[in-house]
PDB file of C-alpha atoms in Angstrom:
ATOM      1  CA  MET A   1       8.308 -75.415 -64.615  1.00  0.00           C
ATOM      2  CA  ARG A   2       8.726 -78.384 -61.599  1.00  0.00           C
ATOM      3  CA  THR A   3      12.005 -79.670 -60.849  1.00  0.00           C
ATOM      4  CA  GLU A   4      11.955 -83.217 -61.651  1.00  0.00           C
ATOM      5  CA  HIS A   5      15.342 -84.419 -60.839  1.00  0.00           C
ATOM      6  CA  ILE A   6      17.651 -82.387 -57.449  1.00  0.00           C
ATOM      7  CA  GLU A   7      20.512 -82.084 -59.041  1.00  0.00           C
ATOM      8  CA  VAL A   8      22.905 -79.527 -56.290  1.00  0.00           C
ATOM      9  CA  ILE A   9      26.000 -78.736 -58.195  1.00  0.00           C
ATOM     10  CA  PRO A  10      28.903 -76.012 -57.022  1.00  0.00           C
ATOM     11  CA  TYR A  11      28.635 -72.912 -57.565  1.00  0.00           C
ATOM     12  CA  GLN A  12      28.928 -70.939 -61.035  1.00  0.00           C
ATOM     13  CA  ALA A  13      30.366 -67.588 -61.759  1.00  0.00           C
ATOM     14  CA  THR A  14      28.226 -67.031 -64.465  1.00  0.00           C
ATOM     15  CA  TRP A  15      25.243 -67.461 -62.697  1.00  0.00           C
ATOM     16  CA  PRO A  16      24.396 -63.946 -61.965  1.00  0.00           C
ATOM     17  CA  LEU A  17      25.366 -63.108 -65.379  1.00  0.00           C
ATOM     18  CA  ALA A  18      21.846 -65.843 -66.228  1.00  0.00           C
ATOM     19  CA  PHE A  19      20.260 -63.840 -64.152  1.00  0.00           C
ATOM     20  CA  LYS A  20      21.242 -60.421 -66.041  1.00  0.00           C
ATOM     21  CA  GLN A  21      19.894 -61.777 -69.156  1.00  0.00           C
ATOM     22  CA  ILE A  22      17.038 -63.342 -68.325  1.00  0.00           C
ATOM     23  CA  VAL A  23      16.101 -59.330 -66.770  1.00  0.00           C
ATOM     24  CA  ALA A  24      17.297 -58.368 -70.145  1.00  0.00           C
ATOM     25  CA  HIS A  25      14.496 -60.822 -72.380  1.00  0.00           C
ATOM     26  CA  LEU A  26      11.489 -59.751 -69.961  1.00  0.00           C
ATOM     27  CA  MET A  27      12.574 -55.788 -69.904  1.00  0.00           C
ATOM     28  CA  PRO A  28      11.167 -54.867 -73.291  1.00  0.00           C
ATOM     29  CA  SER A  29       7.423 -56.892 -72.275  1.00  0.00           C
ATOM     30  CA  ILE A  30       7.733 -55.441 -68.521  1.00  0.00           C
ATOM     31  CA  ALA A  31       8.995 -52.201 -68.202  1.00  0.00           C
ATOM     32  CA  GLY A  32       6.380 -49.478 -66.022  1.00  0.00           C
ATOM     33  CA  SER A  33       4.538 -52.324 -64.710  1.00  0.00           C
ATOM     34  CA  PHE A  34       7.452 -53.505 -61.388  1.00  0.00           C
ATOM     35  CA  THR A  35       9.191 -51.841 -58.762  1.00  0.00           C
ATOM     36  CA  ARG A  36      12.105 -54.124 -59.067  1.00  0.00           C
ATOM     37  CA  ILE A  37      13.635 -57.195 -60.033  1.00  0.00           C
ATOM     38  CA  GLU A  38      16.020 -59.106 -57.920  1.00  0.00           C
ATOM     39  CA  HIS A  39      17.974 -62.236 -57.940  1.00  0.00           C
ATOM     40  CA  VAL A  40      16.966 -64.668 -55.482  1.00  0.00           C
ATOM     41  CA  GLY A  41      17.125 -68.212 -54.070  1.00  0.00           C
ATOM     42  CA  SER A  42      21.367 -70.203 -53.769  1.00  0.00           C
ATOM     43  CA  THR A  43      22.588 -68.993 -57.333  1.00  0.00           C
ATOM     44  CA  ALA A  44      21.963 -65.461 -56.065  1.00  0.00           C
ATOM     45  CA  VAL A  45      24.785 -66.632 -53.212  1.00  0.00           C
ATOM     46  CA  PRO A  46      28.264 -66.355 -54.332  1.00  0.00           C
ATOM     47  CA  GLY A  47      30.263 -69.655 -52.924  1.00  0.00           C
ATOM     48  CA  LEU A  48      27.020 -71.415 -52.616  1.00  0.00           C
ATOM     49  CA  ALA A  49      26.333 -74.785 -53.962  1.00  0.00           C
ATOM     50  CA  ALA A  50      22.763 -74.936 -55.773  1.00  0.00           C
ATOM     51  CA  LYS A  51      20.635 -76.486 -58.266  1.00  0.00           C
ATOM     52  CA  PRO A  52      21.133 -74.634 -61.402  1.00  0.00           C
ATOM     53  CA  ILE A  53      18.164 -72.525 -61.648  1.00  0.00           C
ATOM     54  CA  ILE A  54      17.839 -69.482 -61.464  1.00  0.00           C
ATOM     55  CA  ASP A  55      15.502 -68.090 -58.646  1.00  0.00           C
ATOM     56  CA  ILE A  56      14.015 -64.201 -59.863  1.00  0.00           C
ATOM     57  CA  ASP A  57      11.038 -62.273 -57.946  1.00  0.00           C
ATOM     58  CA  ILE A  58       9.397 -59.862 -59.712  1.00  0.00           C
ATOM     59  CA  VAL A  59       8.383 -57.190 -57.318  1.00  0.00           C
ATOM     60  CA  ILE A  60       5.473 -55.382 -57.426  1.00  0.00           C
ATOM     61  CA  ALA A  61       3.911 -52.587 -55.081  1.00  0.00           C
ATOM     62  CA  GLN A  62       0.376 -53.761 -55.166  1.00  0.00           C
ATOM     63  CA  ALA A  63      -1.455 -56.180 -56.417  1.00  0.00           C
ATOM     64  CA  SER A  64      -3.646 -54.426 -59.281  1.00  0.00           C
ATOM     65  CA  GLN A  65       0.027 -54.993 -60.995  1.00  0.00           C
ATOM     66  CA  LEU A  66      -0.163 -58.419 -61.368  1.00  0.00           C
ATOM     67  CA  GLN A  67      -2.763 -58.272 -63.704  1.00  0.00           C
ATOM     68  CA  THR A  68      -0.753 -56.337 -66.454  1.00  0.00           C
ATOM     69  CA  LEU A  69       2.336 -58.491 -65.980  1.00  0.00           C
ATOM     70  CA  ILE A  70       0.134 -61.858 -66.753  1.00  0.00           C
ATOM     71  CA  THR A  71      -0.855 -59.945 -69.439  1.00  0.00           C
ATOM     72  CA  SER A  72       2.952 -59.358 -70.363  1.00  0.00           C
ATOM     73  CA  LEU A  73       4.229 -62.157 -69.505  1.00  0.00           C
ATOM     74  CA  ALA A  74       2.074 -64.223 -71.756  1.00  0.00           C
ATOM     75  CA  LYS A  75       3.225 -63.019 -74.564  1.00  0.00           C
ATOM     76  CA  LEU A  76       6.669 -64.293 -73.894  1.00  0.00           C
ATOM     77  CA  GLY A  77       5.810 -67.782 -73.803  1.00  0.00           C
ATOM     78  CA  TYR A  78       5.207 -67.637 -69.027  1.00  0.00           C
ATOM     79  CA  TYR A  79       1.883 -68.452 -68.101  1.00  0.00           C
ATOM     80  CA  CYS A  80       0.481 -67.710 -63.778  1.00  0.00           C
ATOM     81  CA  GLU A  81      -0.124 -70.708 -61.645  1.00  0.00           C
ATOM     82  CA  GLY A  82      -1.535 -68.502 -59.078  1.00  0.00           C
ATOM     83  CA  GLU A  83      -0.066 -68.168 -55.496  1.00  0.00           C
ATOM     84  CA  LEU A  84       0.447 -72.198 -54.595  1.00  0.00           C
ATOM     85  CA  GLY A  85       0.478 -72.607 -51.127  1.00  0.00           C
ATOM     86  CA  VAL A  86       2.661 -69.081 -50.358  1.00  0.00           C
ATOM     87  CA  ALA A  87       0.423 -66.236 -49.900  1.00  0.00           C
ATOM     88  CA  GLN A  88       1.384 -62.492 -51.988  1.00  0.00           C
ATOM     89  CA  ARG A  89       4.067 -64.965 -53.690  1.00  0.00           C
ATOM     90  CA  TYR A  90       3.214 -66.130 -57.685  1.00  0.00           C
ATOM     91  CA  ALA A  91       5.104 -68.642 -59.975  1.00  0.00           C
ATOM     92  CA  PHE A  92       5.264 -68.291 -63.428  1.00  0.00           C
ATOM     93  CA  SER A  93       5.572 -71.375 -65.841  1.00  0.00           C
ATOM     94  CA  TYR A  94       7.653 -71.511 -69.211  1.00  0.00           C
ATOM     95  CA  GLU A  95       8.450 -74.521 -71.502  1.00  0.00           C
ATOM     96  CA  PRO A  96      11.997 -74.413 -71.437  1.00  0.00           C
ATOM     97  CA  ALA A  97      12.169 -76.882 -74.633  1.00  0.00           C
ATOM     98  CA  LYS A  98      11.006 -73.398 -75.839  1.00  0.00           C
ATOM     99  CA  SER A  99      13.428 -71.264 -73.731  1.00  0.00           C
ATOM    100  CA  VAL A 100      16.471 -69.735 -75.064  1.00  0.00           C
ATOM    101  CA  LEU A 101      17.562 -68.577 -71.302  1.00  0.00           C
ATOM    102  CA  LYS A 102      18.768 -70.552 -69.197  1.00  0.00           C
ATOM    103  CA  LEU A 103      16.376 -72.586 -66.138  1.00  0.00           C
ATOM    104  CA  HIS A 104      14.874 -70.824 -64.071  1.00  0.00           C
ATOM    105  CA  HIS A 105      11.818 -70.051 -62.100  1.00  0.00           C
ATOM    106  CA  LEU A 106      10.100 -66.226 -61.729  1.00  0.00           C
ATOM    107  CA  TYR A 107       7.701 -65.031 -59.436  1.00  0.00           C
ATOM    108  CA  VAL A 108       5.541 -61.885 -58.763  1.00  0.00           C
ATOM    109  CA  CYS A 109       5.787 -60.406 -55.299  1.00  0.00           C
ATOM    110  CA  LEU A 110       4.503 -58.040 -53.280  1.00  0.00           C
ATOM    111  CA  ALA A 111       6.496 -55.797 -51.916  1.00  0.00           C
ATOM    112  CA  ASP A 112       5.094 -56.350 -48.575  1.00  0.00           C
ATOM    113  CA  SER A 113       5.201 -60.074 -48.927  1.00  0.00           C
ATOM    114  CA  LEU A 114       6.778 -62.521 -46.130  1.00  0.00           C
ATOM    115  CA  ALA A 115       7.590 -64.484 -49.167  1.00  0.00           C
ATOM    116  CA  LEU A 116       9.107 -61.744 -50.637  1.00  0.00           C
ATOM    117  CA  ARG A 117      11.199 -60.583 -47.193  1.00  0.00           C
ATOM    118  CA  HIS A 118      12.167 -64.715 -46.612  1.00  0.00           C
ATOM    119  CA  HIS A 119      13.913 -64.794 -50.074  1.00  0.00           C
ATOM    120  CA  LEU A 120      15.849 -61.992 -49.141  1.00  0.00           C
ATOM    121  CA  ALA A 121      16.655 -62.875 -45.605  1.00  0.00           C
ATOM    122  CA  LEU A 122      18.366 -66.009 -46.673  1.00  0.00           C
ATOM    123  CA  ARG A 123      19.894 -64.924 -49.484  1.00  0.00           C
ATOM    124  CA  ASP A 124      20.688 -61.888 -47.641  1.00  0.00           C
ATOM    125  CA  TYR A 125      22.189 -63.657 -44.756  1.00  0.00           C
ATOM    126  CA  LEU A 126      23.931 -66.214 -46.429  1.00  0.00           C
ATOM    127  CA  ARG A 127      25.685 -63.951 -48.658  1.00  0.00           C
ATOM    128  CA  THR A 128      27.519 -62.407 -45.261  1.00  0.00           C
ATOM    129  CA  HIS A 129      27.984 -65.184 -43.196  1.00  0.00           C
ATOM    130  CA  ARG A 130      30.629 -67.868 -44.566  1.00  0.00           C
ATOM    131  CA  ALA A 131      29.749 -70.773 -42.040  1.00  0.00           C
ATOM    132  CA  ALA A 132      25.566 -70.061 -42.840  1.00  0.00           C
ATOM    133  CA  ARG A 133      26.695 -70.797 -46.231  1.00  0.00           C
ATOM    134  CA  GLU A 134      28.859 -73.329 -45.781  1.00  0.00           C
ATOM    135  CA  GLN A 135      26.853 -75.468 -43.635  1.00  0.00           C
ATOM    136  CA  TYR A 136      23.634 -74.633 -46.408  1.00  0.00           C
ATOM    137  CA  ALA A 137      25.657 -76.118 -49.044  1.00  0.00           C
ATOM    138  CA  GLN A 138      26.110 -79.387 -47.207  1.00  0.00           C
ATOM    139  CA  ILE A 139      23.028 -79.476 -46.835  1.00  0.00           C
ATOM    140  CA  LYS A 140      22.042 -79.408 -49.773  1.00  0.00           C
ATOM    141  CA  LEU A 141      24.187 -81.774 -50.945  1.00  0.00           C
ATOM    142  CA  GLN A 142      22.910 -84.529 -49.030  1.00  0.00           C
ATOM    143  CA  GLY A 143      19.267 -83.434 -49.682  1.00  0.00           C
ATOM    144  CA  ALA A 144      19.763 -84.164 -53.336  1.00  0.00           C
ATOM    145  CA  GLN A 145      21.693 -87.543 -52.693  1.00  0.00           C
ATOM    146  CA  LEU A 146      19.009 -88.559 -50.133  1.00  0.00           C
ATOM    147  CA  PHE A 147      16.084 -86.903 -52.191  1.00  0.00           C
ATOM    148  CA  ALA A 148      17.145 -87.146 -55.868  1.00  0.00           C
ATOM    149  CA  ASN A 149      13.881 -87.622 -57.333  1.00  0.00           C
ATOM    150  CA  ASP A 150      11.505 -85.959 -54.957  1.00  0.00           C
ATOM    151  CA  ILE A 151      11.558 -82.864 -54.368  1.00  0.00           C
ATOM    152  CA  GLU A 152       8.940 -82.064 -51.387  1.00  0.00           C
ATOM    153  CA  GLN A 153      10.676 -83.812 -49.298  1.00  0.00           C
ATOM    154  CA  TYR A 154      14.045 -81.978 -49.993  1.00  0.00           C
ATOM    155  CA  ASN A 155      12.562 -78.700 -49.282  1.00  0.00           C
ATOM    156  CA  ARG A 156      11.418 -80.292 -46.096  1.00  0.00           C
ATOM    157  CA  TYR A 157      14.771 -81.317 -45.591  1.00  0.00           C
ATOM    158  CA  LYS A 158      16.282 -77.870 -46.278  1.00  0.00           C
ATOM    159  CA  ALA A 159      13.809 -76.420 -44.127  1.00  0.00           C
ATOM    160  CA  ASP A 160      14.758 -76.218 -39.962  1.00  0.00           C
ATOM    161  CA  PHE A 161      17.788 -74.822 -41.604  1.00  0.00           C
ATOM    162  CA  ILE A 162      15.806 -71.966 -43.584  1.00  0.00           C
ATOM    163  CA  ALA A 163      13.507 -71.230 -40.232  1.00  0.00           C
ATOM    164  CA  ASP A 164      17.079 -71.051 -37.947  1.00  0.00           C
ATOM    165  CA  ILE A 165      18.365 -68.450 -40.827  1.00  0.00           C
ATOM    166  CA  TYR A 166      15.139 -66.245 -40.507  1.00  0.00           C
ATOM    167  CA  ARG A 167      15.353 -66.348 -37.024  1.00  0.00           C
ATOM    168  CA  LEU A 168      19.145 -65.397 -37.402  1.00  0.00           C
ATOM    169  CA  ALA A 169      18.211 -62.548 -39.749  1.00  0.00           C
ATOM    170  CA  ALA A 170      15.590 -60.667 -38.103  1.00  0.00           C
ATOM    171  CA  ALA A 171      17.486 -60.773 -34.783  1.00  0.00           C
ATOM    172  CA  GLU A 172      20.435 -58.897 -36.835  1.00  0.00           C
ATOM    173  CA  LYS A 173      18.015 -56.247 -37.737  1.00  0.00           C
TER     174      LYS A 173
END
């Protein structure tokens, strides 16, 4: 699923519930095929403005588990798009019009991947650093205004801030 129009809205208390509902939908088909499931991205940070799309990482210990998940998720209408330029992070798409679930981005990440470490570092840092969370919200809102129909430009607009958060989070460990 590709974002066509970028809309950033105030935090919604319903986002964690939507995450749980999506996971509940996935579980009967994927149980036993993964290590854990993480709610990542801006909707996982209480108080942070975000695009109203839930980001989910299904974490696997070994690449050999990927094919089982691809097969199981295909039965639910998801198809694997591959890494899309991010090593060890496999993106899955679905047709939102055919789903009763909240819009979401679904990924499968290897447990030791840089992609997963980055997702968790950004989420966890913003959860515990109010000033950074507020600054990021402003950057996201400005980016959505400037690049409402260009996700690549929107992402580039946020990139320096995100890279700074990765460095700050690593320094705290």
